[in-house]
Coordinates of C-alpha atoms in Angstrom, one line a residue:
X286 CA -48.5 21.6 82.9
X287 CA -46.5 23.1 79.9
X288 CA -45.6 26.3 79.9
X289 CA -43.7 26.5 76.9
X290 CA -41.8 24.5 74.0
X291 CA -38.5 26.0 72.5
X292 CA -36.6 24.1 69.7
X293 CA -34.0 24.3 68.0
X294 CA -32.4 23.2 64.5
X295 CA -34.2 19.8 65.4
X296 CA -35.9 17.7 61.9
X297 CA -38.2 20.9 60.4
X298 CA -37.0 23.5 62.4
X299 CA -33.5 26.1 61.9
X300 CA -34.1 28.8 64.1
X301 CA -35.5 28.8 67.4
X302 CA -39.0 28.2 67.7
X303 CA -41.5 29.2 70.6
X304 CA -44.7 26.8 70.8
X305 CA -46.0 28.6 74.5
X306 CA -49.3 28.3 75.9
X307 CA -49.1 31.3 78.1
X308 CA -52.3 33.2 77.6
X309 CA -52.4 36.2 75.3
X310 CA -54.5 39.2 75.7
X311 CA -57.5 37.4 75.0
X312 CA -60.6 37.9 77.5
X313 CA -63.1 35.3 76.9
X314 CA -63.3 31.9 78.4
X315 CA -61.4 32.7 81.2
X316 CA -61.8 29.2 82.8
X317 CA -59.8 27.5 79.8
X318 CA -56.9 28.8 81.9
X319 CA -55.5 26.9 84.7
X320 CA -55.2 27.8 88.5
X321 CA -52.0 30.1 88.9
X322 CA -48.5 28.1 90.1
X323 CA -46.6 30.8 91.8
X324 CA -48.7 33.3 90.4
X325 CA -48.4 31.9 85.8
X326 CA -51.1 30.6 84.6
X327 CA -51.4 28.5 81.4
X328 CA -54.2 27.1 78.8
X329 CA -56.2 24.5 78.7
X330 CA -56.1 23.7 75.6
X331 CA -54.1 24.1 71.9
X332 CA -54.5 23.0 68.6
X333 CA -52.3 23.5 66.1
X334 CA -53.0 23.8 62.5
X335 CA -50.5 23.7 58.8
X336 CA -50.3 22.1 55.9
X337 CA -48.9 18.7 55.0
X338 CA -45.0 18.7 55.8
X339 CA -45.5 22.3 57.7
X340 CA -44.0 20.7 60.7
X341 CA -46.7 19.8 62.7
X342 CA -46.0 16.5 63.6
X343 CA -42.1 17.1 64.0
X344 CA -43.0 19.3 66.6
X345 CA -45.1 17.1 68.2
X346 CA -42.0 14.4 67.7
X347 CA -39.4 16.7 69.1
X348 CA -41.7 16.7 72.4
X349 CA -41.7 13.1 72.6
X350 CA -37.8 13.3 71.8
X351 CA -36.8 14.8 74.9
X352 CA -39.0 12.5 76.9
X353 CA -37.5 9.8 75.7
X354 CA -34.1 11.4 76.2
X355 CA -35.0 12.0 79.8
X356 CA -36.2 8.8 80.9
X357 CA -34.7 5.9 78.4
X358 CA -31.3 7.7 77.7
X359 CA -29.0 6.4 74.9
X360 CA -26.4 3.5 75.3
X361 CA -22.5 4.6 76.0
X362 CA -21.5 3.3 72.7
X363 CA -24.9 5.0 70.6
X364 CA -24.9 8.5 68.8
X365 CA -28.0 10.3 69.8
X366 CA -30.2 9.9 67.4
X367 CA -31.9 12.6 65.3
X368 CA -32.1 14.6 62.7
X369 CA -30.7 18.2 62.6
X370 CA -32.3 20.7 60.0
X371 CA -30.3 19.6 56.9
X372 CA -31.4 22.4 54.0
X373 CA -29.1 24.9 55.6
X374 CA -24.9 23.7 55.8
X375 CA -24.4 25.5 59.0
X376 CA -27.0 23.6 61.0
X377 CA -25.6 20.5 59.8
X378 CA -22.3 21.7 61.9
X379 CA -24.4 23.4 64.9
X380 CA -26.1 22.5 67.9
X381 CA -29.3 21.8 68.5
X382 CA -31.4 23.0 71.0
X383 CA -34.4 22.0 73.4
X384 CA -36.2 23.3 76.3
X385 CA -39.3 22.5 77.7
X386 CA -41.0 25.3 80.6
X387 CA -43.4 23.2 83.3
X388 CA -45.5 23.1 85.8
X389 CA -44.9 20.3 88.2
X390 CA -45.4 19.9 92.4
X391 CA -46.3 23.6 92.7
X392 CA -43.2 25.2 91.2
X393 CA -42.3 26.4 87.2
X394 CA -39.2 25.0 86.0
X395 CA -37.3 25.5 83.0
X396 CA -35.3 22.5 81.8
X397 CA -33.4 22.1 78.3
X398 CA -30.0 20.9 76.7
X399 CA -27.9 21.4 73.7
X400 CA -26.7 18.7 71.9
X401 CA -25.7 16.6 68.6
X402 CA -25.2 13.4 67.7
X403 CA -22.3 13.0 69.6
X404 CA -22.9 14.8 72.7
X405 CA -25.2 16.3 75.7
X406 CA -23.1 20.0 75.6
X407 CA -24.9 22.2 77.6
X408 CA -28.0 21.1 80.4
X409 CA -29.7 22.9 82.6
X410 CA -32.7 23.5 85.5
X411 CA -34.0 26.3 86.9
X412 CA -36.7 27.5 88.9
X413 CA -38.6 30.4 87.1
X414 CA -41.1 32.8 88.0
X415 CA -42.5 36.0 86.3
X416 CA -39.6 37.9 86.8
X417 CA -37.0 35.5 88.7
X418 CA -34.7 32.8 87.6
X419 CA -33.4 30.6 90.1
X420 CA -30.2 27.6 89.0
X421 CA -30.5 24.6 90.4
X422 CA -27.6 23.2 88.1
X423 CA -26.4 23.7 84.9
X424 CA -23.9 21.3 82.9
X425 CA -21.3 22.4 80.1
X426 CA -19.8 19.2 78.8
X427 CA -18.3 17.4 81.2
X428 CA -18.3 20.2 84.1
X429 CA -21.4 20.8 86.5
X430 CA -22.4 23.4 88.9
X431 CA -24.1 21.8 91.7
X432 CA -23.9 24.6 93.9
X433 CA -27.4 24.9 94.9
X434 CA -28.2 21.6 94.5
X435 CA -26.1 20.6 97.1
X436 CA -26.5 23.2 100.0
X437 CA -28.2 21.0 101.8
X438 CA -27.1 17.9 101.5
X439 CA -24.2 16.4 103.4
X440 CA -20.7 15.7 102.9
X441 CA -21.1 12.1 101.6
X442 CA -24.7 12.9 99.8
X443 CA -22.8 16.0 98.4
X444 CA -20.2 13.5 97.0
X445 CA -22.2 10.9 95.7
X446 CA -24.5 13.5 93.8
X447 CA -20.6 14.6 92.6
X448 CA -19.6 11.1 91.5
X449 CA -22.9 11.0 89.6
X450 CA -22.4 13.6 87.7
X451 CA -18.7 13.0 86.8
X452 CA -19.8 9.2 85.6
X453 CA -23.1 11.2 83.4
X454 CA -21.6 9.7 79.6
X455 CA -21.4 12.6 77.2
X456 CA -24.2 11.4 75.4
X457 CA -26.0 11.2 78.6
X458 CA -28.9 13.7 79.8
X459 CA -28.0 14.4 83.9
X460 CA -31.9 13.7 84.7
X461 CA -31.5 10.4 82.9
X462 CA -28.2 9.5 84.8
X463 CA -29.8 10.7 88.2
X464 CA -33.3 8.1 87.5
X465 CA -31.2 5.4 86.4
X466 CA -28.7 5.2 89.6
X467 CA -31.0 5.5 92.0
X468 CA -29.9 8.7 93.5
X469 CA -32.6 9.3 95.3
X470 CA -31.8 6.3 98.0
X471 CA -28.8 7.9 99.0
X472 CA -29.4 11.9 98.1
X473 CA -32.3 13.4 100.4
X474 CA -32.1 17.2 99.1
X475 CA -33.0 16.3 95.3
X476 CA -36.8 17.5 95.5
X477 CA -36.6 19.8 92.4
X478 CA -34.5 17.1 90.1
X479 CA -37.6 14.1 91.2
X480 CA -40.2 17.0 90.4
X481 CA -39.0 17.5 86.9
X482 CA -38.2 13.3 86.0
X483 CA -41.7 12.7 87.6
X484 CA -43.4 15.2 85.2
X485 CA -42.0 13.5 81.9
X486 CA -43.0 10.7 83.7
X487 CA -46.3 10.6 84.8
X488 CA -47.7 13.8 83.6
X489 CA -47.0 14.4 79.9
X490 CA -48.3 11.8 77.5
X491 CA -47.5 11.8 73.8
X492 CA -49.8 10.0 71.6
X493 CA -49.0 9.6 67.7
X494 CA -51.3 8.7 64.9
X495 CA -50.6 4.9 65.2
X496 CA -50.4 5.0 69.0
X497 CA -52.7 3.6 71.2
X498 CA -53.5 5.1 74.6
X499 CA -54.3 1.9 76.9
X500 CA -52.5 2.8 79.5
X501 CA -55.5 4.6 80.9
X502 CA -57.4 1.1 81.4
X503 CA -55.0 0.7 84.3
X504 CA -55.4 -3.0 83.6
X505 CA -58.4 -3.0 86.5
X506 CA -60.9 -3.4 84.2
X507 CA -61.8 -6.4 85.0
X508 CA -63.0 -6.1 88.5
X509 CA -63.3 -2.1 88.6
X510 CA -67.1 -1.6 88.3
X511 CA -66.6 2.3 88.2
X512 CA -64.6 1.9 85.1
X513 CA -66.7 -0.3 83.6
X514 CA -69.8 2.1 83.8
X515 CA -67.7 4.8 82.8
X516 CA -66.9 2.8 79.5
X517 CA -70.3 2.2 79.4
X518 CA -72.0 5.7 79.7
X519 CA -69.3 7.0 77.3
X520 CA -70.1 4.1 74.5
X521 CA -73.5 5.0 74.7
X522 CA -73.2 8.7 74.7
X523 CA -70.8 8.6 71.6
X524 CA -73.5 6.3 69.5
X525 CA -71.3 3.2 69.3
X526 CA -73.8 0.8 69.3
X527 CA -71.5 -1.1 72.3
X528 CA -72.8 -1.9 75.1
X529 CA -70.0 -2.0 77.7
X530 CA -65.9 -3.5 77.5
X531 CA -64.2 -6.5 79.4
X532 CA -61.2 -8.5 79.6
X533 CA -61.5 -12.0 78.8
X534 CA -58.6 -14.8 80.0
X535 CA -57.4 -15.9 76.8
X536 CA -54.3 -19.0 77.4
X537 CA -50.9 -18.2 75.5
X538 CA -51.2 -20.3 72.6
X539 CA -54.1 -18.2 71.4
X540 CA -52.2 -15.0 71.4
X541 CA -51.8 -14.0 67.8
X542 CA -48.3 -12.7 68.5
X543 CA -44.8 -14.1 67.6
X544 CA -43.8 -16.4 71.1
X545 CA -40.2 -14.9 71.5
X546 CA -41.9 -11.4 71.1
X547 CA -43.9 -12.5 74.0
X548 CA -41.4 -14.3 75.5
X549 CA -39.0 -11.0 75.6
X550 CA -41.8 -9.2 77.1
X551 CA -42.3 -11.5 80.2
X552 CA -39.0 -11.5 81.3
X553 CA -39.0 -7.7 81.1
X554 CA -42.1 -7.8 83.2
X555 CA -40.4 -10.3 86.1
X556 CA -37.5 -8.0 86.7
X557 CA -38.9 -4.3 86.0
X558 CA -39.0 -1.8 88.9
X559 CA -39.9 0.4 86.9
X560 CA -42.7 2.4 88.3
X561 CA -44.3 3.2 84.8
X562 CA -44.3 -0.4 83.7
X563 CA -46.6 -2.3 86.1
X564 CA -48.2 -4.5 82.9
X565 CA -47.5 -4.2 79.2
X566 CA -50.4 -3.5 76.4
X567 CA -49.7 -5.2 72.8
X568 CA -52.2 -4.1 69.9
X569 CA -52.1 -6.2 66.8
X570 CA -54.2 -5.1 63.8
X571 CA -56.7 -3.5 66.4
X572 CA -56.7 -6.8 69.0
X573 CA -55.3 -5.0 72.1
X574 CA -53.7 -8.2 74.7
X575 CA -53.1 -7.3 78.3
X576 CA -50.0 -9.2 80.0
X577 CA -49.3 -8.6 83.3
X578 CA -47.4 -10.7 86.5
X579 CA -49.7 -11.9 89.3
X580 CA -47.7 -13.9 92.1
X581 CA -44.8 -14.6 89.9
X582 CA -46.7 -15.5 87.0
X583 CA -48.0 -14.2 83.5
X584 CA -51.1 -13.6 83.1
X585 CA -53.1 -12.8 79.9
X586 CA -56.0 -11.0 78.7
X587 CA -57.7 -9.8 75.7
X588 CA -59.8 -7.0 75.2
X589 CA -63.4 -6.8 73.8
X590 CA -66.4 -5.1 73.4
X591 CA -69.5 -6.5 74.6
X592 CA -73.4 -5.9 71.9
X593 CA -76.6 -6.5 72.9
X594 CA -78.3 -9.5 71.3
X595 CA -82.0 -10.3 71.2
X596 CA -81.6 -14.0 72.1
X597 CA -78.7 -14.6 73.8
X598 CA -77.8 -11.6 75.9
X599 CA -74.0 -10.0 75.3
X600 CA -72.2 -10.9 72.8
X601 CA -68.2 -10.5 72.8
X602 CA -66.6 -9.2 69.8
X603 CA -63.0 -8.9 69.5
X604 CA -61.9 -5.3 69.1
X605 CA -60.8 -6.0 65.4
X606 CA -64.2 -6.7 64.8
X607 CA -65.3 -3.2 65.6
X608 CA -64.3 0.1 62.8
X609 CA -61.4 2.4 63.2
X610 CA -63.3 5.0 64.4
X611 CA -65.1 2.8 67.3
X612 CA -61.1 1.3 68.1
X613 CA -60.5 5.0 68.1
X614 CA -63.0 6.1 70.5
X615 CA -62.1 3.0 72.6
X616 CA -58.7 4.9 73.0
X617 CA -59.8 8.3 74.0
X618 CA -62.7 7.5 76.3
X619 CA -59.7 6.3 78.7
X620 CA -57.3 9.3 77.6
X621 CA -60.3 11.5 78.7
X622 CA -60.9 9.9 81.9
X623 CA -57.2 10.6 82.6
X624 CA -57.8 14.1 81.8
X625 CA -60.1 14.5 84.1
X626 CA -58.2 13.4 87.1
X627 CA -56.0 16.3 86.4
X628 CA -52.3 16.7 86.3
X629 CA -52.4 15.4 82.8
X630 CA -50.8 16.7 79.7
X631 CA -51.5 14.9 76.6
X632 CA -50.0 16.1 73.8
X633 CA -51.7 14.0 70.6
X634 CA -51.0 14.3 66.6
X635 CA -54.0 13.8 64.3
X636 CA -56.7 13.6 67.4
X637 CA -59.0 13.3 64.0
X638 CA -58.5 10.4 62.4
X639 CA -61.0 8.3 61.5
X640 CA -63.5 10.5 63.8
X641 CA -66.9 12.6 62.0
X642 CA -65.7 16.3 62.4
X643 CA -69.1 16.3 64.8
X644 CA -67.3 14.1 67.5
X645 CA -63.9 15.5 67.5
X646 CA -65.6 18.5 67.8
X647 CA -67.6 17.0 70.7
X648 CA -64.4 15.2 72.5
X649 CA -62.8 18.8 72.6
X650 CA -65.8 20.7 74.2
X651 CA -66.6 18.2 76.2
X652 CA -63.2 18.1 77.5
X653 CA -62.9 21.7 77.8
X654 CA -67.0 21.8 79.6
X655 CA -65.9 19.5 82.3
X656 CA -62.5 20.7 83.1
X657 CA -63.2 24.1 84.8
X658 CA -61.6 23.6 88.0
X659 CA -59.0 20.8 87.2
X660 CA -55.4 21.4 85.6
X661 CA -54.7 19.4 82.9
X662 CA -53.9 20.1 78.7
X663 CA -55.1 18.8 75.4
X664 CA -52.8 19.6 72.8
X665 CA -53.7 18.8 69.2
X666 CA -51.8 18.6 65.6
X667 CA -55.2 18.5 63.5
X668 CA -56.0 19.0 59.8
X669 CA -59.6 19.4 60.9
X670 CA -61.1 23.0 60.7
X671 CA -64.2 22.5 61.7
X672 CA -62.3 23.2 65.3
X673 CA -61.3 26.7 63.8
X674 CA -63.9 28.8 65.6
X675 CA -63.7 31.3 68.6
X676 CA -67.3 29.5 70.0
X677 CA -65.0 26.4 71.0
X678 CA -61.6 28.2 71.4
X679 CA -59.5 31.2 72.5
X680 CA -57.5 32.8 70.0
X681 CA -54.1 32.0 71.9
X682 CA -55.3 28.7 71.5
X683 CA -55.1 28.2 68.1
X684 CA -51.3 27.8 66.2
X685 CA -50.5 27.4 62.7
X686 CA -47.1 26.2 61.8
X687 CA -45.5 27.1 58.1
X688 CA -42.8 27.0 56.1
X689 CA -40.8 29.3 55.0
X690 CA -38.9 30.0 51.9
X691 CA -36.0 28.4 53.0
X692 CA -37.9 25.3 53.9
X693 CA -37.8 25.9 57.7
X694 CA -41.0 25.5 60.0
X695 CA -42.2 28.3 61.7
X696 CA -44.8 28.4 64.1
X697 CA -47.1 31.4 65.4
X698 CA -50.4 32.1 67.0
X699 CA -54.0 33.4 66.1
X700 CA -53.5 35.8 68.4
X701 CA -50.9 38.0 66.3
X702 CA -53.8 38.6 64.3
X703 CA -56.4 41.6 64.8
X704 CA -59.4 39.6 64.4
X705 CA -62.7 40.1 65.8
X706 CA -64.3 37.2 68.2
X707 CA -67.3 36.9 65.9
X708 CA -65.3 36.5 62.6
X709 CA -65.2 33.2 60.3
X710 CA -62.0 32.4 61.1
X711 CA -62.5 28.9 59.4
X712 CA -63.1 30.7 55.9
X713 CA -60.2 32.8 56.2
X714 CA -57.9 30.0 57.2
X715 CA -59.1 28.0 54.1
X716 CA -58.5 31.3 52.3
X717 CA -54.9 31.3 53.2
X718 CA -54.9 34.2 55.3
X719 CA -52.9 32.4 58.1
X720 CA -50.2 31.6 55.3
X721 CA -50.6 27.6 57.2
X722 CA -52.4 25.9 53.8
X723 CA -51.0 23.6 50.9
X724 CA -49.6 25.7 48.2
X725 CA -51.4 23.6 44.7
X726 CA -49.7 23.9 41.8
X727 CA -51.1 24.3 38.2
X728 CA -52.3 21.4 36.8
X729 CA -52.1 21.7 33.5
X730 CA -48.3 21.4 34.0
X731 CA -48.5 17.7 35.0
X732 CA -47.6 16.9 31.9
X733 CA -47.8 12.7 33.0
X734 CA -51.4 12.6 32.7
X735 CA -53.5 11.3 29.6
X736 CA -54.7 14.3 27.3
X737 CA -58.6 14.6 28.2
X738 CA -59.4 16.9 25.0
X739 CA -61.5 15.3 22.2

C-alpha cells in the first residue's frame, strides 16, 4: 500500500509537497481503512480534485516517474530526464526531491532520492514505524552505508553487494542497479531491498488517460472460464449491451501494425526474463492484439467482444467497433478484478473519461462495497464532482491541488476543513471554497471576438 507521496521541485511542484493517505480524524466508514502493518493503517481510497494545470496529473506523473526510475533505470551516457519547477531561478539550480512511504511483505518502508539531471545525489531505505526509523542503507553520491544491510551476509556476499554499489552509475538509482545485476543469486540477506523493487513492481499500477490497463486479462482468456463469466456478469451489470469477450487467432499479416514494430517486439519477447513481461498487449485506435511466445513461437491474438444476434447466435465485433466508453469499461472491469485480489495499488488520472457520472460513481462504490476485508487502493485525479460527497467518501479522502501565486502546485486535504458530514460539499467546491476551481476571466476583455451588439 502507499502510505505517503513527498515531492519535490519536480514539473508543477517548488516546495515539498505531502500527498499521504494516512487517515485523519475522521470517524465514519471505518472499513475504507486497511488492516494495520505493524500497527499504521492506511485508506482505501483517494481522489484528488483541481483545476485544469493545478497539478493533478503531474503528480500523478511524478508517481509513475520514480517507478520507472526504479525498475527501467536511465542509460550511462543519458541525463535523467525531467523537468525541475522552472518559474523560480533557484530550483532551476537545486535538487529535486522524491520519496514514496509503502506497505509491502508486512513491513512500512520509506524509500526516496535526490537528484537532477545529471545525477542520483542522495538515496535511501528505511524501515519505519509510528515512532521508529530503522536504515537499511543510504547513498550520498558515490559513497554507501551498507552497514545493516550487510550484517548478515558473508564475507564474499558482503563484497559483491560492495562491488554493486561502487559500479551503481551516478545517474543510476541503487534499487535499479541491484534488479538489473541479479544480486539476489549471489546475496541471500537482501529481503528488505526485493520487498521494496517487488512493490513498484507488482503492486503499484499507474494508469494515464491514454493508457490501457490489459494487463489484468492475464492473456488466459481464452481458456479461463472464470474470467470469461466474470467479463460476462460485469458487461451485463454495467448495461453494455455485450454479451461476453474472447480472443480470436488472427495470422500476422492481418495485424494492423507496422511489421518491424512487431518484429522488435518478438525478439524482445524470445529473450525477456523479465518477470513482468510474460506477453506484450498493443492497442491501435481501440483494436487491443495479444502477442505472446508458446514453445518458441509467436503467437497472436486479437480481442473482441461477442453481441447476441437473433439469427445467427454471437456475433464478434472488433473492439473498435464498440464506443469509448464501452473500450473504457472493457479496461476497468479487469483493473477491478485486480483490485480485488488485493495487494493492488492503482493509481489512475481521469478515471472519468468518457464514463456517465452515474457509473464512475458506481465503479468507485462498488469498489469500495466489496473491498472490506482486502488491502488494496484506488487513487483518482478526477474533474468529476459528482464523487464530492461524504455518502461515498471520507473527508481524508478527498484532495484538491492548487496553485499558488507564484505558480507552484500545492496540494491539501478536505479534512483541514471544519465541515459537517451532512454538508454539500459538491456546492461549495463549485463555489470555490476549496480555492481548487478555474479562475474565468472577464469576457468582455477578449477583445478577438466579433462585436455581437446591433
Amino acid at each position: 500500500m502507499l502510505i505517503r507521496f513527498n515531492i519535490e521541485n519536480f514539473s508543477s511542484f517548488n516546495k515539498r509537497q505531502s500527498f499521504s493517505l494516512l487517515p485523519g480524524k475522521t470517524r465514519n466508514k471505518k472499513d475504507h481503512k486497511t488492516t494495520p502493518t505493524n500497527n499504521i493503517s492506511v485508506l482505501k481510497t483517494s481522489v484528488i480534485f483541481g483545476a485544469n494545470a493545478s497539478g493533478k496529473s503531474n503528480l500523478i506523473k511524478a508517481i509513475a516517474f520514480g517507478k520507472k526510475l526504479v525498475l527501467k533505470g536511465t542509460r550511462t551516457d543519458q541525463k535523467i530526464l525531467y523537468e525541475k519547477f522552472k518559474l523560480d531561478n533557484g530550483c532551476l539550480v537545486s535538487n529535486s526531491r522524491i520519496e514514496y512511504e509503502i506497505q509491502s511483505k508486512g513491513k512500512n518502508y520509506a524509500y526516496g532520492f535526490v537528484f537532477n539531471k545529471n545525477e542520483i545525489v542522495e538515496e535511501w531505505l528505511f524501515e519505519i514505524s509510528k515512532t521508529t526509523e530503522k536504515k537499511i542503507f543510504e547513498r550520498s553520491k558515490d559513497t554507501f552505508d551498507l552497514t545493516n544491510l550487510n550484517k548478515n551476509n558473508s564475507k564474499e556476499e558482503q563484497q559483491f553487494l560492495n562491488f554493486t554499489a561502487k559500479g551503481t552509475p551516478s545517474n543510476q538509482l541503487f534499487l535499479n542497479e541491484i534488479r538489473t545485476r541479479k544480486v539476489k543469486e549471489n546475496v541471500s540477506d537482501i529481503e528488505d531491498l526485493l520487498n521494496v523493487i517487488d512493490w513498484f513492481l507488482n503492486t503499484l499500477k499507474v494508469i494515464l488517460p491514454n493508457d490501457k490497463y490489459n494487463l489484468g486479462l492475464r492473456f488466459e482468456i481464452k481458456d479461463d472460464k472464470k474470467l470469461l463469466q466474470s467479463f460476462e456478469e460485469f458487461l451485463k451489470y454495467f448495461d453494455t449491451g455485450i454479451s461476453g469477450v474472447c480472443l480470436e487467432d488472427i495470422s500476422l499479416d492481418k495485424i494492423e501494425i507496422p511489421r518491424r514494430v512487431l518484429n522488435k517486439i518478438t525478439e524482445d519477447l524470445m529473450i525477456s526474463n523479465s518477470e513482468e513481461v510474460r506477453a506484450s498487449v498493443l492497442s491501435i485506435d481501440n483494436t487491443t492484439y495479444f502477442i505472446s511466445i508458446k514453445n518458441d513461437e509467436p503467437v497472436f491474438h486479437k480481442f473482441m467482444t461477442k453481441h447476441k444476434s437473433n439469427k445467427n447466435g454471437d456475433q464478434l465485433f472488433d473492439t473498435s467497433e464498440e464506443s469509448d466508453g464501452t473500450n473504457r469499461i472493457l479496461d476497468f472491469i479487469p483493473l477491478l478484478m485486480d483490485l480485488l485480489q488485493g495487494d493492488n495499488v492503482f493509481i489512475i488520472d481521469e478515471m472519468e473519461r468518457s464514463l456517465h457520472p452515474n457509473l464512475i460513481y458506481d465503479l468507485i462504490d462498488l469498489f469500495l462495497t466489496k473491498i472490506k476485508n482486502i488491502n488494496s487502493q484506488l487513487i483518482l485525479a478526477s474533474h468529476e464532482s459528482s464523487l464530492l460527497t461524504q455518502k461515498l467518501l471520507r473527508k481524508d479522502e478527498i484532495w484538491f491541488t492548487v496553485k499558488n501565486k507564484k505558480g507552484a502546485t500545492e496540494v491539501h486535504s478536505l479534512e483541514e476543513y471544519d465541515i459537517r458530514f451532512d454538508k454539500n460539499i459538491r456546492k461549495d467546491y463549485l463555489l470555490g471554497r476549496f480555492k481548487a476551481i478555474p479562475k474565468i476571466g472577464n469576457r468582455n476583455h477578449l477583445t478577438v471576438l466579433p462585436n455581437q451588439e446591433n
